Structure formats: C-alpha cells, structure tokens
Amino acid sequence: MWGRLIGGVMALGVVSLTLACFSERSATGPAAGSCDTSLDPGQFGSVIIAIQGFAFVPTPVHVPVGGKVSWVNCEPDGTPAHTTTADGGLWGSTPLEPGASFTVTFASAGTFSYHCEPHPSMTAQVIVDP
Ligand SMILES: [Cu+2]
C-alpha cells in the first residue's frame, strides 16, 4: 500500500530513515522533534506531517496541485491509533498505529480541513495552491 509503513526495519527493500525536525519541510510550523521510522523514500510525499502529542504538526501545510502529503504517526508505542480523515470525505486513512504512515496526492486546489476520527479535537488543514 502506498505510503504505508512496512513494519520492521528488516523488511526487504525498505530503507530506514530518521525524519528529524519536520519544520525543515515546512516554514509554517514548529519543530516536531524526530521520528524514527522505516519507509520507502520513493513513496513518500514532499510534505510530511507528524502526528504527535495528539496533534497534526505542522498545520496548515501548503502543497502544489499534484503534490503529495504524507502523515507519519510519531506517537510512542502504546498510544491509541490516529487517522487522517478529510472533513469532506476526500481521503480517509485506516487507523494508523505508532510508526505507520499514509500518503495522499492532491489533484485540485483548495483548502482541505481534516481531523482524526477517534479524537475529534485533532483538526488541521492542507492548503493546495493552484
Ligand atoms: Cu487521533
């Protein structure tokens, strides 16, 4: 599945990366710390949003039309799973356990609000620039 973390660093063909300081990917948010995960770099979006401390960091993010956004659950093991779910239904992830990721490609411009299904207080926005 695109953008999905493959559990286990030893999985074939998967490169282990350290995603440090998400603010380097976006000028709009605070540093989110680091998140050790393993993923396929070719599947990953140009904008990365950390799910951390029951929040989406940073928000909002900007991406051009055709751009990809990836969410990575950076919560500690044992934290309840989160989702990234568009308010308008454009996308919706399955529950993402700590370490899991999800990627969406945005085909049209607009401001897209989203939330976490189990935690409605978790809200954020993706702004797709024309
Ligand atoms: Cu949540």
CSV table of N, CA and C in Angstrom, one decimal, residues 52-102:
chain,number,residue,atom,x,y,z
A,52,GLN,N,1.7,13.8,16.5
A,52,GLN,CA,2.5,13.8,17.7
A,52,GLN,C,1.8,14.5,18.8
A,53,GLY,N,1.7,14.0,19.9
A,53,GLY,CA,1.1,14.6,21.1
A,53,GLY,C,-0.4,14.9,20.8
A,54,PHE,N,-1.0,14.0,20.1
A,54,PHE,CA,-2.5,14.2,19.8
A,54,PHE,C,-2.7,15.5,19.0
A,55,ALA,N,-1.8,15.7,18.0
A,55,ALA,CA,-1.9,16.9,17.1
A,55,ALA,C,-1.2,16.6,15.8
A,56,PHE,N,-1.7,17.3,14.8
A,56,PHE,CA,-1.0,17.2,13.5
A,56,PHE,C,0.0,18.4,13.4
A,57,VAL,N,1.2,18.1,13.2
A,57,VAL,CA,2.3,19.1,13.2
A,57,VAL,C,3.1,19.1,11.9
A,58,PRO,N,3.3,20.2,11.1
A,58,PRO,CA,2.6,21.5,11.4
A,58,PRO,C,1.3,21.5,10.7
A,59,THR,N,0.6,22.6,11.0
A,59,THR,CA,-0.7,22.9,10.3
A,59,THR,C,-0.8,24.4,10.2
A,60,PRO,N,-1.3,25.0,9.1
A,60,PRO,CA,-1.6,24.3,7.9
A,60,PRO,C,-0.3,24.0,7.1
A,61,VAL,N,-0.4,23.1,6.1
A,61,VAL,CA,0.7,23.0,5.2
A,61,VAL,C,0.2,23.4,3.8
A,62,HIS,N,1.2,23.8,3.0
A,62,HIS,CA,0.9,24.1,1.6
A,62,HIS,C,1.5,23.1,0.7
A,63,VAL,N,0.8,22.7,-0.4
A,63,VAL,CA,1.4,21.8,-1.4
A,63,VAL,C,0.8,22.2,-2.7
A,64,PRO,N,1.6,22.1,-3.8
A,64,PRO,CA,1.1,22.5,-5.1
A,64,PRO,C,0.1,21.4,-5.6
A,65,VAL,N,-0.7,21.8,-6.6
A,65,VAL,CA,-1.6,20.8,-7.2
A,65,VAL,C,-0.7,19.6,-7.8
A,66,GLY,N,-1.1,18.4,-7.5
A,66,GLY,CA,-0.3,17.3,-7.9
A,66,GLY,C,0.7,16.8,-6.8
A,67,GLY,N,0.8,17.6,-5.8
A,67,GLY,CA,1.7,17.3,-4.7
A,67,GLY,C,1.2,16.2,-3.8
A,68,LYS,N,2.1,15.6,-3.1
A,68,LYS,CA,1.8,14.5,-2.2
A,68,LYS,C,2.1,15.0,-0.7
A,69,VAL,N,1.2,14.6,0.1
A,69,VAL,CA,1.4,14.9,1.6
A,69,VAL,C,1.4,13.5,2.3
A,70,SER,N,2.4,13.3,3.2
A,70,SER,CA,2.4,12.1,4.0
A,70,SER,C,2.3,12.4,5.5
A,71,TRP,N,1.5,11.6,6.1
A,71,TRP,CA,1.4,11.7,7.6
A,71,TRP,C,2.2,10.6,8.2
A,72,VAL,N,2.9,10.8,9.2
A,72,VAL,CA,3.6,9.8,9.9
A,72,VAL,C,3.2,9.8,11.4
A,73,ASN,N,2.7,8.7,11.9
A,73,ASN,CA,2.4,8.7,13.3
A,73,ASN,C,3.6,8.5,14.2
A,74,CYS,N,4.0,9.6,14.8
A,74,CYS,CA,5.2,9.6,15.6
A,74,CYS,C,5.0,9.5,17.1
A,75,GLU,N,3.8,9.0,17.5
A,75,GLU,CA,3.5,8.8,18.9
A,75,GLU,C,4.3,7.6,19.4
A,76,PRO,N,4.5,7.6,20.7
A,76,PRO,CA,5.2,6.4,21.3
A,76,PRO,C,4.3,5.2,21.2
A,77,ASP,N,5.0,4.0,21.2
A,77,ASP,CA,4.3,2.8,21.2
A,77,ASP,C,3.3,2.7,22.3
A,78,GLY,N,2.1,2.2,22.0
A,78,GLY,CA,1.1,2.1,23.1
A,78,GLY,C,0.1,3.2,23.0
A,79,THR,N,0.4,4.3,22.2
A,79,THR,CA,-0.6,5.4,22.1
A,79,THR,C,-1.7,4.9,21.2
A,80,PRO,N,-2.9,5.3,21.5
A,80,PRO,CA,-4.0,4.9,20.6
A,80,PRO,C,-3.8,5.4,19.2
A,81,ALA,N,-4.3,4.6,18.2
A,81,ALA,CA,-4.1,4.9,16.8
A,81,ALA,C,-4.8,6.2,16.4
A,82,HIS,N,-4.3,6.8,15.4
A,82,HIS,CA,-4.9,8.0,14.9
A,82,HIS,C,-5.3,7.8,13.4
A,83,THR,N,-6.2,8.6,12.9
A,83,THR,CA,-6.5,8.6,11.5
A,83,THR,C,-6.3,10.0,11.0
A,84,THR,N,-6.1,10.1,9.6
A,84,THR,CA,-6.2,11.4,9.0
A,84,THR,C,-7.4,11.3,8.0
A,85,THR,N,-8.4,12.1,8.3
A,85,THR,CA,-9.7,11.9,7.7
A,85,THR,C,-10.2,13.3,7.2
A,86,ALA,N,-10.4,13.5,5.9
A,86,ALA,CA,-10.9,14.7,5.4
A,86,ALA,C,-12.3,15.0,5.8
A,87,ASP,N,-12.6,16.2,6.2
A,87,ASP,CA,-13.9,16.6,6.7
A,87,ASP,C,-14.9,16.4,5.5
A,88,GLY,N,-14.5,16.6,4.3
A,88,GLY,CA,-15.4,16.4,3.1
A,88,GLY,C,-15.3,15.0,2.5
A,89,GLY,N,-14.6,14.2,3.1
A,89,GLY,CA,-14.5,12.8,2.6
A,89,GLY,C,-13.5,12.5,1.5
A,90,LEU,N,-12.7,13.5,1.1
A,90,LEU,CA,-11.8,13.3,0.0
A,90,LEU,C,-10.8,12.2,0.3
A,91,TRP,N,-10.4,12.1,1.5
A,91,TRP,CA,-9.5,11.0,1.9
A,91,TRP,C,-9.8,10.5,3.3
A,92,GLY,N,-9.4,9.3,3.6
A,92,GLY,CA,-9.5,8.8,4.9
A,92,GLY,C,-8.6,7.6,5.1
A,93,SER,N,-7.8,7.7,6.1
A,93,SER,CA,-6.8,6.6,6.4
A,93,SER,C,-7.5,5.6,7.3
A,94,THR,N,-6.9,4.4,7.3
A,94,THR,CA,-7.3,3.4,8.3
A,94,THR,C,-6.6,3.9,9.6
A,95,PRO,N,-7.0,3.3,10.7
A,95,PRO,CA,-6.3,3.7,12.0
A,95,PRO,C,-4.8,3.4,11.8
A,96,LEU,N,-4.0,4.5,12.1
A,96,LEU,CA,-2.6,4.4,12.0
A,96,LEU,C,-1.9,4.2,13.4
A,97,GLU,N,-1.3,3.1,13.5
A,97,GLU,CA,-0.6,2.8,14.8
A,97,GLU,C,0.7,3.6,14.8
A,98,PRO,N,1.3,3.8,16.0
A,98,PRO,CA,2.6,4.5,16.0
A,98,PRO,C,3.6,3.9,15.0
A,99,GLY,N,4.2,4.7,14.2
A,99,GLY,CA,5.1,4.3,13.2
A,99,GLY,C,4.5,4.1,11.8
A,100,ALA,N,3.2,4.1,11.7
A,100,ALA,CA,2.6,3.9,10.4
A,100,ALA,C,2.5,5.3,9.7
A,101,SER,N,2.3,5.2,8.4
A,101,SER,CA,2.2,6.4,7.6
A,101,SER,C,1.1,6.3,6.6
A,102,PHE,N,0.7,7.4,6.0
A,102,PHE,CA,-0.4,7.5,5.0
A,102,PHE,C,-0.1,8.6,4.1
